[in-house]
Amino acid sequence: MIERTNEQWIADLTTSSAGQTQALQDLRERLQRGIFYYLSRERSDLAQLSTQELTQMAEDLAQDATLRVMENLDSFRGDSRFTTWATKIAVRVAISDLRRARYKDFRLDDVTAEDELLPAAANLNNHNPLPNPESAAERSDVMTKIDSALREALTDRQYQALEAVALRGVPLEVVAEQMGTNRNALYKLVHDARRKLRTSLEAQGLSMDYMMDLFQD
Amino acid sequence: MLQDQLDKLLQSILRAHEDGMDCESCNAEFECLAEQVAAGGDIHALLPAVEAHLTCCSDCREEFEALVLIIRAENGGLTSQLTD
Ligand SMILES: [Zn+2]
């Protein structure tokens, strides 16, 4: 593969000619190698796939990524190597795809404010019998306050989003899709929820340091 | 709520930084920053606002780490050995 400067990449990719076909192929192959490296070295969740399956997967993802790069060519600012910028887009394409596959059965509607909290607060103490009944009572009291802060300070939407993202570790973009919003807006929503919750807890005299201490064994 | 969920919740609230860089503005810094980090740069010294976002956004963190990993592998000639 020939080495190109940023200017050569852009020129080759935007001029209809045999040079464009070659540049597209070079770009796709480069992205495919990067994606394959990532899938095979870094993704233990894909360890059961054969080399052939991973190769096919990398090929499909690189194809999608190349199209995405071409659609966004105008937004390349030229402040990094072109291939780094293209790889950033490829990483996003690949990881988004993996996230969608992994969470294909996730339903945000299953996350509601109705379940979990209070009964599980008792659970917490059962699972962690404390030598000192005062700390048990203190914990239970704080749990109740956290529980009511979650219900009262947050809207249902904020609650759902925070629980899915922060507690269950569901990727933002999976949750965003089901909420009919985009990832960036959801990030802000979750961020606001965290801060609201923190303010609400602090207003009840519960500092973060105090709670971390109380629940850390 | 189980112990580990509670920990996650508290950690997540604790990590919510004030200045609030969002995913888009963070992503816009990725290509330059990843090249520098792949070359041994310290993200904390280079762009603390991005570091703060990555600390509380696991989506962006996963993507940034993958990008750095691939650039390092390319720089080290490791990706070209894999497929033909
Ligand atoms: Zn983010």
mmCIF file of C-alpha atoms and ligand atoms in Angstrom:
data_model
loop_
_atom_site.group_PDB
_atom_site.id
_atom_site.type_symbol
_atom_site.label_atom_id
_atom_site.label_comp_id
_atom_site.label_asym_id
_atom_site.label_seq_id
_atom_site.Cartn_x
_atom_site.Cartn_y
_atom_site.Cartn_z
ATOM 1 C CA MET A 1 0.000 0.000 0.000
ATOM 2 C CA ILE A 2 1.341 3.428 -0.873
ATOM 3 C CA GLU A 3 1.803 5.968 1.900
ATOM 4 C CA ARG A 4 -0.216 9.122 1.370
ATOM 5 C CA THR A 5 -0.108 12.519 3.001
ATOM 6 C CA ASN A 6 -3.412 13.893 4.290
ATOM 7 C CA GLU A 7 -3.711 16.019 1.164
ATOM 8 C CA GLN A 8 -3.147 13.009 -1.064
ATOM 9 C CA TRP A 9 -5.785 11.011 0.757
ATOM 10 C CA ILE A 10 -8.359 13.731 0.310
ATOM 11 C CA ALA A 11 -7.372 14.355 -3.308
ATOM 12 C CA ASP A 12 -7.452 10.659 -4.189
ATOM 13 C CA LEU A 13 -10.731 9.990 -2.400
ATOM 14 C CA THR A 14 -12.538 12.931 -3.956
ATOM 15 C CA THR A 15 -11.395 12.697 -7.570
ATOM 16 C CA SER A 16 -13.256 10.217 -9.751
ATOM 17 C CA SER A 17 -10.527 8.191 -11.309
ATOM 18 C CA ALA A 18 -8.721 4.921 -10.981
ATOM 19 C CA GLY A 19 -6.873 6.645 -8.145
ATOM 20 C CA GLN A 20 -10.115 6.955 -6.213
ATOM 21 C CA THR A 21 -10.900 3.271 -6.511
ATOM 22 C CA GLN A 22 -7.422 2.434 -5.272
ATOM 23 C CA ALA A 23 -7.616 4.903 -2.405
ATOM 24 C CA LEU A 24 -10.991 3.531 -1.295
ATOM 25 C CA GLN A 25 -9.614 0.037 -1.348
ATOM 26 C CA ASP A 26 -6.504 1.050 0.598
ATOM 27 C CA LEU A 27 -8.604 2.855 3.176
ATOM 28 C CA ARG A 28 -10.976 -0.074 3.595
ATOM 29 C CA GLU A 29 -8.103 -2.518 4.015
ATOM 30 C CA ARG A 30 -6.373 -0.345 6.536
ATOM 31 C CA LEU A 31 -9.556 0.062 8.577
ATOM 32 C CA GLN A 32 -10.220 -3.645 8.334
ATOM 33 C CA ARG A 33 -6.801 -4.485 9.764
ATOM 34 C CA GLY A 34 -7.307 -2.092 12.653
ATOM 35 C CA ILE A 35 -10.773 -3.432 13.408
ATOM 36 C CA PHE A 36 -9.603 -7.026 13.152
ATOM 37 C CA TYR A 37 -6.796 -6.293 15.583
ATOM 38 C CA TYR A 38 -9.260 -4.782 18.035
ATOM 39 C CA LEU A 39 -11.810 -7.589 17.711
ATOM 40 C CA SER A 40 -9.264 -10.354 18.051
ATOM 41 C CA ARG A 41 -7.031 -8.869 20.750
ATOM 42 C CA GLU A 42 -9.288 -6.783 22.868
ATOM 43 C CA ARG A 43 -12.731 -8.351 22.805
ATOM 44 C CA SER A 44 -12.821 -11.307 25.155
ATOM 45 C CA ASP A 45 -16.578 -11.464 24.528
ATOM 46 C CA LEU A 46 -15.797 -12.537 20.942
ATOM 47 C CA ALA A 47 -13.253 -15.170 21.919
ATOM 48 C CA GLN A 48 -15.568 -17.991 20.819
ATOM 49 C CA LEU A 49 -15.562 -16.744 17.216
ATOM 50 C CA SER A 50 -13.219 -18.330 14.689
ATOM 51 C CA THR A 51 -10.580 -16.316 12.849
ATOM 52 C CA GLN A 52 -12.682 -16.652 9.746
ATOM 53 C CA GLU A 53 -15.740 -15.240 11.498
ATOM 54 C CA LEU A 54 -13.740 -12.362 12.943
ATOM 55 C CA THR A 55 -12.258 -11.648 9.531
ATOM 56 C CA GLN A 56 -15.706 -11.527 7.988
ATOM 57 C CA MET A 57 -16.943 -9.301 10.747
ATOM 58 C CA ALA A 58 -13.995 -6.915 10.343
ATOM 59 C CA GLU A 59 -14.572 -6.851 6.598
ATOM 60 C CA ASP A 60 -18.247 -5.882 6.963
ATOM 61 C CA LEU A 61 -17.496 -3.271 9.589
ATOM 62 C CA ALA A 62 -14.676 -1.794 7.499
ATOM 63 C CA GLN A 63 -17.067 -1.552 4.558
ATOM 64 C CA ASP A 64 -19.583 0.397 6.670
ATOM 65 C CA ALA A 65 -16.840 2.519 8.166
ATOM 66 C CA THR A 66 -15.452 3.453 4.748
ATOM 67 C CA LEU A 67 -18.874 4.662 3.669
ATOM 68 C CA ARG A 68 -19.198 6.662 6.873
ATOM 69 C CA VAL A 69 -15.771 8.228 6.322
ATOM 70 C CA MET A 70 -16.764 9.250 2.801
ATOM 71 C CA GLU A 71 -20.019 10.786 4.037
ATOM 72 C CA ASN A 72 -18.116 12.823 6.613
ATOM 73 C CA LEU A 73 -15.051 13.761 4.592
ATOM 74 C CA ASP A 74 -15.928 17.464 4.811
ATOM 75 C CA SER A 75 -15.619 17.395 8.571
ATOM 76 C CA PHE A 76 -11.966 16.264 8.559
ATOM 77 C CA ARG A 77 -10.116 19.252 9.984
ATOM 78 C CA GLY A 78 -6.635 18.082 9.138
ATOM 79 C CA ASP A 79 -5.240 18.383 12.645
ATOM 80 C CA SER A 80 -4.341 14.699 12.908
ATOM 81 C CA ARG A 81 -3.299 12.118 10.372
ATOM 82 C CA PHE A 82 -6.173 11.356 8.041
ATOM 83 C CA THR A 83 -5.952 7.665 8.867
ATOM 84 C CA THR A 84 -6.284 8.364 12.593
ATOM 85 C CA TRP A 85 -9.442 10.344 11.974
ATOM 86 C CA ALA A 86 -10.805 7.580 9.736
ATOM 87 C CA THR A 87 -9.925 4.992 12.381
ATOM 88 C CA LYS A 88 -11.860 7.000 14.952
ATOM 89 C CA ILE A 89 -14.922 6.702 12.752
ATOM 90 C CA ALA A 90 -14.301 2.992 12.223
ATOM 91 C CA VAL A 91 -13.993 2.387 15.965
ATOM 92 C CA ARG A 92 -17.318 4.101 16.503
ATOM 93 C CA VAL A 93 -18.985 2.027 13.787
ATOM 94 C CA ALA A 94 -17.552 -1.221 15.161
ATOM 95 C CA ILE A 95 -18.259 -0.592 18.816
ATOM 96 C CA SER A 96 -21.787 0.671 18.120
ATOM 97 C CA ASP A 97 -22.500 -2.488 16.207
ATOM 98 C CA LEU A 98 -21.146 -4.679 18.997
ATOM 99 C CA ARG A 99 -23.211 -2.791 21.562
ATOM 100 C CA ARG A 100 -26.408 -3.194 19.602
ATOM 101 C CA ALA A 101 -25.808 -6.912 19.239
ATOM 102 C CA ARG A 102 -24.950 -7.385 22.872
ATOM 103 C CA TYR A 103 -27.974 -5.490 24.178
ATOM 104 C CA LYS A 104 -30.464 -6.609 21.552
ATOM 105 C CA ASP A 105 -32.769 -8.025 24.253
ATOM 106 C CA PHE A 106 -32.522 -5.054 26.576
ATOM 107 C CA ARG A 107 -35.819 -3.232 27.122
ATOM 108 C CA LEU A 108 -35.694 0.077 28.881
ATOM 109 C CA ASP A 109 -39.325 -0.376 29.884
ATOM 110 C CA ASP A 110 -38.214 -3.184 32.157
ATOM 111 C CA VAL A 111 -36.381 -0.572 34.210
ATOM 112 C CA THR A 112 -38.992 1.073 36.418
ATOM 113 C CA ALA A 113 -39.028 2.909 39.710
ATOM 114 C CA GLU A 114 -41.504 0.341 41.041
ATOM 115 C CA ASP A 115 -39.133 -2.479 41.784
ATOM 116 C CA GLU A 116 -35.839 -3.001 43.521
ATOM 117 C CA LEU A 117 -35.198 -0.303 45.940
ATOM 118 C CA LEU A 118 -36.880 -0.643 49.304
ATOM 119 C CA PRO A 119 -37.250 -4.407 49.596
ATOM 120 C CA ALA A 120 -33.668 -4.659 48.459
ATOM 121 C CA ALA A 121 -32.567 -2.241 51.137
ATOM 122 C CA ALA A 122 -33.496 -4.883 53.681
ATOM 123 C CA ASN A 123 -31.740 -7.380 51.503
ATOM 124 C CA LEU A 124 -28.554 -5.386 51.699
ATOM 125 C CA ASN A 125 -28.468 -5.758 55.448
ATOM 126 C CA ASN A 126 -29.281 -9.461 55.316
ATOM 127 C CA HIS A 127 -26.438 -10.075 52.941
ATOM 128 C CA ASN A 128 -23.998 -8.083 54.979
ATOM 129 C CA PRO A 129 -24.656 -8.896 58.594
ATOM 130 C CA LEU A 130 -22.949 -6.287 60.657
ATOM 131 C CA PRO A 131 -21.522 -6.866 64.084
ATOM 132 C CA ASN A 132 -22.875 -3.536 65.118
ATOM 133 C CA PRO A 133 -26.663 -3.082 64.946
ATOM 134 C CA GLU A 134 -26.288 0.688 65.035
ATOM 135 C CA SER A 135 -24.460 0.724 61.700
ATOM 136 C CA ALA A 136 -27.116 -1.579 60.295
ATOM 137 C CA ALA A 137 -29.805 0.861 61.354
ATOM 138 C CA GLU A 138 -27.788 3.776 60.033
ATOM 139 C CA ARG A 139 -27.329 2.082 56.686
ATOM 140 C CA SER A 140 -30.947 1.216 56.440
ATOM 141 C CA ASP A 141 -31.860 4.809 57.208
ATOM 142 C CA VAL A 142 -29.486 6.122 54.538
ATOM 143 C CA MET A 143 -30.798 3.587 52.020
ATOM 144 C CA THR A 144 -34.296 4.880 52.621
ATOM 145 C CA LYS A 145 -33.103 8.418 52.003
ATOM 146 C CA ILE A 146 -31.286 7.442 48.809
ATOM 147 C CA ASP A 147 -34.386 5.620 47.708
ATOM 148 C CA SER A 148 -36.652 8.598 48.253
ATOM 149 C CA ALA A 149 -34.127 10.941 46.640
ATOM 150 C CA LEU A 150 -34.126 8.707 43.568
ATOM 151 C CA ARG A 151 -37.913 8.786 43.420
ATOM 152 C CA GLU A 152 -38.494 12.396 44.356
ATOM 153 C CA ALA A 153 -35.574 14.358 42.949
ATOM 154 C CA LEU A 154 -35.561 12.642 39.576
ATOM 155 C CA THR A 155 -38.154 12.480 36.842
ATOM 156 C CA ASP A 156 -39.159 8.979 35.699
ATOM 157 C CA ARG A 157 -37.089 9.479 32.600
ATOM 158 C CA GLN A 158 -34.023 10.537 34.560
ATOM 159 C CA TYR A 159 -34.505 7.637 36.921
ATOM 160 C CA GLN A 160 -34.762 5.106 34.116
ATOM 161 C CA ALA A 161 -31.752 6.545 32.325
ATOM 162 C CA LEU A 162 -29.597 6.718 35.436
ATOM 163 C CA GLU A 163 -30.437 3.214 36.511
ATOM 164 C CA ALA A 164 -29.830 1.747 33.051
ATOM 165 C CA VAL A 165 -26.583 3.609 32.403
ATOM 166 C CA ALA A 166 -24.968 3.993 35.828
ATOM 167 C CA LEU A 167 -26.236 0.887 37.608
ATOM 168 C CA ARG A 168 -26.726 -1.672 34.886
ATOM 169 C CA GLY A 169 -23.902 -0.445 32.655
ATOM 170 C CA VAL A 170 -26.049 -0.285 29.517
ATOM 171 C CA PRO A 171 -24.306 1.831 26.855
ATOM 172 C CA LEU A 172 -25.663 5.335 26.340
ATOM 173 C CA GLU A 173 -26.399 4.779 22.706
ATOM 174 C CA VAL A 174 -28.499 1.673 23.398
ATOM 175 C CA VAL A 175 -30.579 3.552 25.962
ATOM 176 C CA ALA A 176 -30.757 6.662 23.761
ATOM 177 C CA GLU A 177 -32.157 4.677 20.868
ATOM 178 C CA GLN A 178 -34.965 3.315 23.026
ATOM 179 C CA MET A 179 -35.705 6.731 24.464
ATOM 180 C CA GLY A 180 -35.937 8.232 21.014
ATOM 181 C CA THR A 181 -33.090 10.617 21.694
ATOM 182 C CA ASN A 182 -29.425 10.780 20.806
ATOM 183 C CA ARG A 183 -26.424 9.824 22.846
ATOM 184 C CA ASN A 184 -25.248 13.341 23.509
ATOM 185 C CA ALA A 185 -28.630 14.476 24.816
ATOM 186 C CA LEU A 186 -28.874 11.359 26.966
ATOM 187 C CA TYR A 187 -25.423 11.958 28.404
ATOM 188 C CA LYS A 188 -26.575 15.404 29.506
ATOM 189 C CA LEU A 189 -29.780 13.984 30.961
ATOM 190 C CA VAL A 190 -27.881 11.392 32.998
ATOM 191 C CA HIS A 191 -25.346 13.977 34.032
ATOM 192 C CA ASP A 192 -28.088 16.291 35.293
ATOM 193 C CA ALA A 193 -29.694 13.375 37.115
ATOM 194 C CA ARG A 194 -26.460 12.583 38.928
ATOM 195 C CA ARG A 195 -26.014 16.150 40.009
ATOM 196 C CA LYS A 196 -29.633 16.519 41.100
ATOM 197 C CA LEU A 197 -29.356 13.375 43.159
ATOM 198 C CA ARG A 198 -26.165 14.553 44.736
ATOM 199 C CA THR A 199 -27.661 17.928 45.610
ATOM 200 C CA SER A 200 -30.746 16.268 47.051
ATOM 201 C CA LEU A 201 -28.699 13.912 49.217
ATOM 202 C CA GLU A 202 -26.422 16.681 50.398
ATOM 203 C CA ALA A 203 -29.474 18.761 51.302
ATOM 204 C CA GLN A 204 -30.483 15.906 53.612
ATOM 205 C CA GLY A 205 -27.091 16.087 55.264
ATOM 206 C CA LEU A 206 -25.646 13.103 53.418
ATOM 207 C CA SER A 207 -22.268 13.955 52.004
ATOM 208 C CA MET A 208 -20.721 11.671 49.433
ATOM 209 C CA ASP A 209 -17.740 10.982 51.700
ATOM 210 C CA TYR A 210 -20.022 9.970 54.526
ATOM 211 C CA MET A 211 -21.988 7.545 52.362
ATOM 212 C CA MET A 212 -18.937 6.013 50.773
ATOM 213 C CA ASP A 213 -17.541 5.416 54.257
ATOM 214 C CA LEU A 214 -20.772 3.981 55.543
ATOM 215 C CA PHE A 215 -21.197 1.452 52.778
ATOM 216 C CA GLN A 216 -17.598 0.500 52.277
ATOM 217 C CA ASP A 217 -16.547 -2.609 54.146
ATOM 218 C CA MET B 1 -30.566 -2.368 45.657
ATOM 219 C CA LEU B 2 -27.587 -4.598 46.120
ATOM 220 C CA GLN B 3 -24.309 -3.544 47.583
ATOM 221 C CA ASP B 4 -22.545 -3.400 44.276
ATOM 222 C CA GLN B 5 -25.334 -1.410 42.657
ATOM 223 C CA LEU B 6 -25.201 1.032 45.508
ATOM 224 C CA ASP B 7 -21.457 1.386 45.087
ATOM 225 C CA LYS B 8 -21.939 1.988 41.379
ATOM 226 C CA LEU B 9 -24.566 4.610 42.048
ATOM 227 C CA LEU B 10 -22.448 6.452 44.591
ATOM 228 C CA GLN B 11 -19.358 6.245 42.412
ATOM 229 C CA SER B 12 -21.329 7.514 39.477
ATOM 230 C CA ILE B 13 -22.647 10.493 41.419
ATOM 231 C CA LEU B 14 -19.242 11.170 42.857
ATOM 232 C CA ARG B 15 -17.642 11.202 39.442
ATOM 233 C CA ALA B 16 -20.146 13.610 37.959
ATOM 234 C CA HIS B 17 -17.861 16.529 37.258
ATOM 235 C CA GLU B 18 -19.007 20.094 37.211
ATOM 236 C CA ASP B 19 -17.705 21.544 33.978
ATOM 237 C CA GLY B 20 -19.516 19.033 31.806
ATOM 238 C CA MET B 21 -17.877 18.311 28.478
ATOM 239 C CA ASP B 22 -20.398 16.289 26.475
ATOM 240 C CA CYS B 23 -19.806 13.251 24.252
ATOM 241 C CA GLU B 24 -19.672 15.230 21.020
ATOM 242 C CA SER B 25 -17.109 17.759 22.136
ATOM 243 C CA CYS B 26 -15.088 14.977 23.728
ATOM 244 C CA ASN B 27 -15.174 12.919 20.538
ATOM 245 C CA ALA B 28 -13.971 15.914 18.518
ATOM 246 C CA GLU B 29 -10.682 15.815 20.468
ATOM 247 C CA PHE B 30 -10.127 12.091 19.998
ATOM 248 C CA GLU B 31 -7.942 11.893 16.904
ATOM 249 C CA CYS B 32 -5.356 14.426 18.041
ATOM 250 C CA LEU B 33 -5.351 13.252 21.610
ATOM 251 C CA ALA B 34 -5.162 9.565 20.709
ATOM 252 C CA GLU B 35 -2.080 10.177 18.566
ATOM 253 C CA GLN B 36 -0.395 11.947 21.463
ATOM 254 C CA VAL B 37 -1.408 9.322 24.015
ATOM 255 C CA ALA B 38 -0.313 6.514 21.694
ATOM 256 C CA ALA B 39 3.072 8.250 21.524
ATOM 257 C CA GLY B 40 3.324 8.242 25.312
ATOM 258 C CA GLY B 41 1.554 11.509 26.169
ATOM 259 C CA ASP B 42 -0.310 11.897 29.437
ATOM 260 C CA ILE B 43 -3.985 12.624 28.894
ATOM 261 C CA HIS B 44 -4.274 14.357 32.247
ATOM 262 C CA ALA B 45 -1.598 16.856 31.297
ATOM 263 C CA LEU B 46 -2.814 17.203 27.703
ATOM 264 C CA LEU B 47 -6.566 17.606 28.099
ATOM 265 C CA PRO B 48 -7.924 17.299 31.627
ATOM 266 C CA ALA B 49 -11.480 18.086 30.475
ATOM 267 C CA VAL B 50 -11.458 15.049 28.201
ATOM 268 C CA GLU B 51 -10.029 12.932 30.983
ATOM 269 C CA ALA B 52 -12.852 14.072 33.266
ATOM 270 C CA HIS B 53 -15.443 13.124 30.672
ATOM 271 C CA LEU B 54 -13.853 9.731 30.070
ATOM 272 C CA THR B 55 -13.943 9.063 33.802
ATOM 273 C CA CYS B 56 -17.702 9.358 33.913
ATOM 274 C CA CYS B 57 -18.665 8.224 30.397
ATOM 275 C CA SER B 58 -17.916 4.583 29.731
ATOM 276 C CA ASP B 59 -19.113 4.808 26.113
ATOM 277 C CA CYS B 60 -16.514 7.422 25.220
ATOM 278 C CA ARG B 61 -13.880 5.689 27.336
ATOM 279 C CA GLU B 62 -14.343 2.403 25.489
ATOM 280 C CA GLU B 63 -14.058 4.138 22.124
ATOM 281 C CA PHE B 64 -11.020 6.202 23.058
ATOM 282 C CA GLU B 65 -9.171 3.199 24.462
ATOM 283 C CA ALA B 66 -9.902 1.205 21.322
ATOM 284 C CA LEU B 67 -8.593 4.023 19.139
ATOM 285 C CA VAL B 68 -5.355 4.336 21.113
ATOM 286 C CA LEU B 69 -4.905 0.567 21.028
ATOM 287 C CA ILE B 70 -5.226 0.430 17.252
ATOM 288 C CA ILE B 71 -2.926 3.403 16.655
ATOM 289 C CA ARG B 72 -0.276 1.847 18.886
ATOM 290 C CA ALA B 73 -0.603 -1.439 17.047
ATOM 291 C CA GLU B 74 -0.324 0.304 13.669
ATOM 292 C CA ASN B 75 2.694 2.276 14.812
ATOM 293 C CA GLY B 76 4.290 -0.950 15.969
ATOM 294 C CA GLY B 77 3.505 -2.707 12.690
ATOM 295 C CA LEU B 78 1.250 -5.201 14.452
ATOM 296 C CA THR B 79 -1.894 -4.794 12.398
ATOM 297 C CA SER B 80 -0.271 -5.547 9.057
ATOM 298 C CA GLN B 81 0.665 -9.052 10.188
ATOM 299 C CA LEU B 82 -2.909 -10.057 10.827
ATOM 300 C CA THR B 83 -4.703 -10.128 7.523
ATOM 301 C CA ASP B 84 -3.211 -10.147 4.081
HETATM 302 ZN ZN ZN C 1 -19.259 10.458 26.395
#
